[in-house]
Amino acid sequence: MADKSKVFVYPKDVSAFGFDWGRLALTVAPEVNGAERFSGGVVDLPSGKGHTRHNHPGAEEIIFVISGHGEQMVEDEQGNPVVAKVGPGCTIYVPESRFHSTLNTGDGPMQLFVVYSPAGPELVLRELPDFRLLPPGKG
């Protein structure tokens, strides 16, 4: 149940979605603190790892690179992949329902902050075969 008083949240304070390619800790979400119009959290990608091409039907996404370097792909309106090298401080806008992927090409970890609007499409990640729920404070 959401705790609407949770306005200061660290990734270590919430359960995280673990995958073979990394992890997502939702720090803002309806189920975390009652956010109604968006959700967001921290993604950690080890060196050489990334998430494959996917989309979030009906939702837009913002990806902000906190640290590390990688390659970001966002398809254009015709479905052609547009790839760019990204690093700290880069904001990536993923239009509604657009396919995209991220790969950490650096020597160290890559950390991102992602926002989904509206909230909810990120929950389908629980259906992926390599999904595991990591309890708060666990890696």
Tab-separated table of N, CA, C and O in Angstrom, residues 16-69:
chain	number	residue	atom	x	y	z
A	16	ALA	N	13.309	-3.429	-5.614
A	16	ALA	CA	13.761	-3.130	-6.972
A	16	ALA	C	13.427	-4.286	-7.904
A	16	ALA	O	13.267	-5.423	-7.469
A	17	PHE	N	13.330	-3.964	-9.181
A	17	PHE	CA	13.149	-4.972	-10.213
A	17	PHE	C	14.550	-5.380	-10.662
A	17	PHE	O	15.295	-4.560	-11.173
A	18	GLY	N	14.910	-6.637	-10.476
A	18	GLY	CA	16.209	-7.128	-10.905
A	18	GLY	C	16.090	-7.901	-12.209
A	18	GLY	O	15.099	-8.613	-12.430
A	19	PHE	N	17.087	-7.742	-13.078
A	19	PHE	CA	17.127	-8.421	-14.371
A	19	PHE	C	18.565	-8.837	-14.653
A	19	PHE	O	19.485	-8.363	-13.997
A	20	ASP	N	18.750	-9.674	-15.658
A	20	ASP	CA	20.107	-10.052	-16.051
A	20	ASP	C	20.904	-8.833	-16.514
A	20	ASP	O	22.124	-8.814	-16.413
A	21	TRP	N	20.222	-7.794	-17.012
A	21	TRP	CA	20.893	-6.609	-17.555
A	21	TRP	C	21.038	-5.464	-16.553
A	21	TRP	O	21.656	-4.451	-16.847
A	22	GLY	N	20.452	-5.595	-15.359
A	22	GLY	CA	20.552	-4.517	-14.380
A	22	GLY	C	19.362	-4.485	-13.455
A	22	GLY	O	18.716	-5.506	-13.219
A	23	ARG	N	19.058	-3.278	-12.936
A	23	ARG	CA	17.954	-3.158	-11.986
A	23	ARG	C	17.253	-1.814	-12.105
A	23	ARG	O	17.839	-0.837	-12.569
A	24	LEU	N	15.990	-1.792	-11.686
A	24	LEU	CA	15.178	-0.582	-11.657
A	24	LEU	C	14.560	-0.476	-10.280
A	24	LEU	O	13.859	-1.392	-9.836
A	25	ALA	N	14.826	0.631	-9.587
A	25	ALA	CA	14.219	0.904	-8.287
A	25	ALA	C	13.249	2.069	-8.464
A	25	ALA	O	13.676	3.207	-8.669
A	26	LEU	N	11.953	1.775	-8.432
A	26	LEU	CA	10.948	2.833	-8.569
A	26	LEU	C	10.862	3.602	-7.251
A	26	LEU	O	10.460	3.054	-6.229
A	27	THR	N	11.243	4.869	-7.276
A	27	THR	CA	11.217	5.707	-6.080
A	27	THR	C	10.005	6.632	-6.059
A	27	THR	O	9.708	7.238	-5.031
A	28	VAL	N	9.339	6.744	-7.191
A	28	VAL	CA	8.099	7.513	-7.304
A	28	VAL	C	7.143	6.658	-8.118
A	28	VAL	O	7.434	6.312	-9.260
A	29	ALA	N	6.017	6.282	-7.514
A	29	ALA	CA	5.047	5.444	-8.213
A	29	ALA	C	3.767	5.372	-7.383
A	29	ALA	O	3.810	5.591	-6.167
A	30	PRO	N	2.662	5.063	-8.029
A	30	PRO	CA	1.415	4.939	-7.266
A	30	PRO	C	1.545	4.000	-6.070
A	30	PRO	O	1.059	4.300	-4.980
A	31	GLU	N	2.247	2.877	-6.267
A	31	GLU	CA	2.372	1.897	-5.189
A	31	GLU	C	3.413	2.273	-4.144
A	31	GLU	O	3.455	1.686	-3.061
A	32	VAL	N	4.267	3.255	-4.428
A	32	VAL	CA	5.299	3.674	-3.473
A	32	VAL	C	4.803	4.838	-2.612
A	32	VAL	O	4.840	4.787	-1.393
A	33	ASN	N	4.364	5.913	-3.291
A	33	ASN	CA	3.968	7.105	-2.552
A	33	ASN	C	2.716	7.781	-3.110
A	33	ASN	O	2.474	8.948	-2.833
A	34	GLY	N	1.954	7.060	-3.893
A	34	GLY	CA	0.683	7.589	-4.365
A	34	GLY	C	0.760	8.540	-5.542
A	34	GLY	O	-0.233	9.187	-5.869
A	35	ALA	N	1.916	8.631	-6.206
A	35	ALA	CA	2.015	9.492	-7.390
A	35	ALA	C	0.911	9.092	-8.368
A	35	ALA	O	0.658	7.906	-8.573
A	36	GLU	N	0.264	10.069	-8.958
A	36	GLU	CA	-0.888	9.780	-9.802
A	36	GLU	C	-0.646	9.936	-11.289
A	36	GLU	O	-1.261	9.251	-12.088
A	37	ARG	N	0.244	10.827	-11.697
A	37	ARG	CA	0.382	11.144	-13.122
A	37	ARG	C	1.660	10.621	-13.764
A	37	ARG	O	1.818	10.685	-14.966
A	38	PHE	N	2.584	10.140	-12.942
A	38	PHE	CA	3.840	9.626	-13.487
A	38	PHE	C	4.470	8.691	-12.471
A	38	PHE	O	4.043	8.611	-11.323
A	39	SER	N	5.488	7.984	-12.916
A	39	SER	CA	6.313	7.170	-12.024
A	39	SER	C	7.751	7.355	-12.467
A	39	SER	O	8.018	7.807	-13.587
A	40	GLY	N	8.672	7.021	-11.593
A	40	GLY	CA	10.071	7.177	-11.949
A	40	GLY	C	10.970	6.455	-10.983
A	40	GLY	O	10.539	6.020	-9.908
A	41	GLY	N	12.221	6.311	-11.389
A	41	GLY	CA	13.174	5.642	-10.527
A	41	GLY	C	14.551	5.568	-11.140
A	41	GLY	O	14.816	6.120	-12.204
A	42	VAL	N	15.407	4.854	-10.445
A	42	VAL	CA	16.813	4.759	-10.798
A	42	VAL	C	17.094	3.408	-11.455
A	42	VAL	O	16.699	2.361	-10.947
A	43	VAL	N	17.764	3.460	-12.603
A	43	VAL	CA	18.185	2.265	-13.330
A	43	VAL	C	19.704	2.153	-13.203
A	43	VAL	O	20.420	3.124	-13.437
A	44	ASP	N	20.170	0.982	-12.838
A	44	ASP	CA	21.607	0.699	-12.772
A	44	ASP	C	21.950	-0.360	-13.804
A	44	ASP	O	21.352	-1.439	-13.811
A	45	LEU	N	22.899	-0.027	-14.687
A	45	LEU	CA	23.345	-0.943	-15.741
A	45	LEU	C	24.833	-1.222	-15.565
A	45	LEU	O	25.650	-0.310	-15.657
A	46	PRO	N	25.223	-2.478	-15.327
A	46	PRO	CA	26.644	-2.805	-15.275
A	46	PRO	C	27.298	-2.601	-16.650
A	46	PRO	O	26.623	-2.589	-17.679
A	47	SER	N	28.603	-2.474	-16.660
A	47	SER	CA	29.356	-2.311	-17.907
A	47	SER	C	29.022	-3.438	-18.886
A	47	SER	O	28.968	-4.603	-18.507
A	48	GLY	N	28.756	-3.059	-20.129
A	48	GLY	CA	28.456	-4.036	-21.164
A	48	GLY	C	27.020	-4.525	-21.186
A	48	GLY	O	26.653	-5.322	-22.042
A	49	LYS	N	26.207	-4.063	-20.257
A	49	LYS	CA	24.815	-4.522	-20.167
A	49	LYS	C	23.861	-3.424	-20.617
A	49	LYS	O	24.205	-2.248	-20.651
A	50	GLY	N	22.651	-3.827	-20.933
A	50	GLY	CA	21.622	-2.870	-21.323
A	50	GLY	C	20.310	-3.574	-21.536
A	50	GLY	O	20.243	-4.802	-21.511
A	51	HIS	N	19.278	-2.783	-21.703
A	51	HIS	CA	17.976	-3.392	-21.968
A	51	HIS	C	17.699	-3.350	-23.464
A	51	HIS	O	18.081	-2.426	-24.167
A	52	THR	N	17.058	-4.393	-23.940
A	52	THR	CA	16.804	-4.537	-25.368
A	52	THR	C	15.657	-3.631	-25.815
A	52	THR	O	14.933	-3.054	-25.003
A	53	ARG	N	15.497	-3.562	-27.103
A	53	ARG	CA	14.467	-2.741	-27.742
A	53	ARG	C	13.093	-3.097	-27.181
A	53	ARG	O	12.700	-4.260	-27.160
A	54	HIS	N	12.399	-2.077	-26.706
A	54	HIS	CA	11.052	-2.261	-26.161
A	54	HIS	C	10.316	-0.929	-26.233
A	54	HIS	O	10.912	0.096	-26.553
A	55	ASN	N	9.037	-0.949	-25.927
A	55	ASN	CA	8.295	0.303	-25.853
A	55	ASN	C	7.324	0.235	-24.692
A	55	ASN	O	7.156	-0.806	-24.054
A	56	HIS	N	6.701	1.376	-24.395
A	56	HIS	CA	5.705	1.486	-23.343
A	56	HIS	C	4.438	2.040	-23.987
A	56	HIS	O	4.298	3.259	-24.124
A	57	PRO	N	3.536	1.159	-24.445
A	57	PRO	CA	2.340	1.618	-25.149
A	57	PRO	C	1.549	2.647	-24.339
A	57	PRO	O	1.271	2.452	-23.168
A	58	GLY	N	1.274	3.772	-24.987
A	58	GLY	CA	0.478	4.825	-24.365
A	58	GLY	C	1.230	5.725	-23.407
A	58	GLY	O	0.635	6.590	-22.778
A	59	ALA	N	2.544	5.541	-23.266
A	59	ALA	CA	3.307	6.342	-22.308
A	59	ALA	C	4.531	6.980	-22.959
A	59	ALA	O	5.128	6.424	-23.872
A	60	GLU	N	4.880	8.149	-22.438
A	60	GLU	CA	6.126	8.817	-22.791
A	60	GLU	C	7.151	8.458	-21.717
A	60	GLU	O	6.784	8.052	-20.613
A	61	GLU	N	8.428	8.634	-22.046
A	61	GLU	CA	9.483	8.365	-21.068
A	61	GLU	C	10.562	9.425	-21.179
A	61	GLU	O	10.869	9.906	-22.275
A	62	ILE	N	11.117	9.781	-20.041
A	62	ILE	CA	12.300	10.634	-19.973
A	62	ILE	C	13.396	9.785	-19.356
A	62	ILE	O	13.163	9.099	-18.345
A	63	ILE	N	14.573	9.803	-19.949
A	63	ILE	CA	15.740	9.112	-19.405
A	63	ILE	C	16.805	10.175	-19.176
A	63	ILE	O	17.161	10.910	-20.100
A	64	PHE	N	17.308	10.266	-17.954
A	64	PHE	CA	18.379	11.207	-17.635
A	64	PHE	C	19.598	10.410	-17.208
A	64	PHE	O	19.510	9.570	-16.299
A	65	VAL	N	20.742	10.651	-17.859
A	65	VAL	CA	21.973	9.934	-17.534
A	65	VAL	C	22.638	10.624	-16.342
A	65	VAL	O	23.072	11.772	-16.446
A	66	ILE	N	22.694	9.897	-15.221
A	66	ILE	CA	23.345	10.415	-14.024
A	66	ILE	C	24.853	10.203	-14.128
A	66	ILE	O	25.638	11.121	-13.888
A	67	SER	N	25.243	8.975	-14.482
A	67	SER	CA	26.669	8.663	-14.593
A	67	SER	C	26.870	7.539	-15.595
A	67	SER	O	25.950	6.796	-15.913
A	68	GLY	N	28.098	7.448	-16.091
A	68	GLY	CA	28.437	6.419	-17.062
A	68	GLY	C	28.209	6.883	-18.493
A	68	GLY	O	27.746	7.998	-18.743
A	69	HIS	N	28.556	5.999	-19.424
A	69	HIS	CA	28.444	6.311	-20.855
A	69	HIS	C	27.812	5.135	-21.582
A	69	HIS	O	28.039	3.983	-21.223
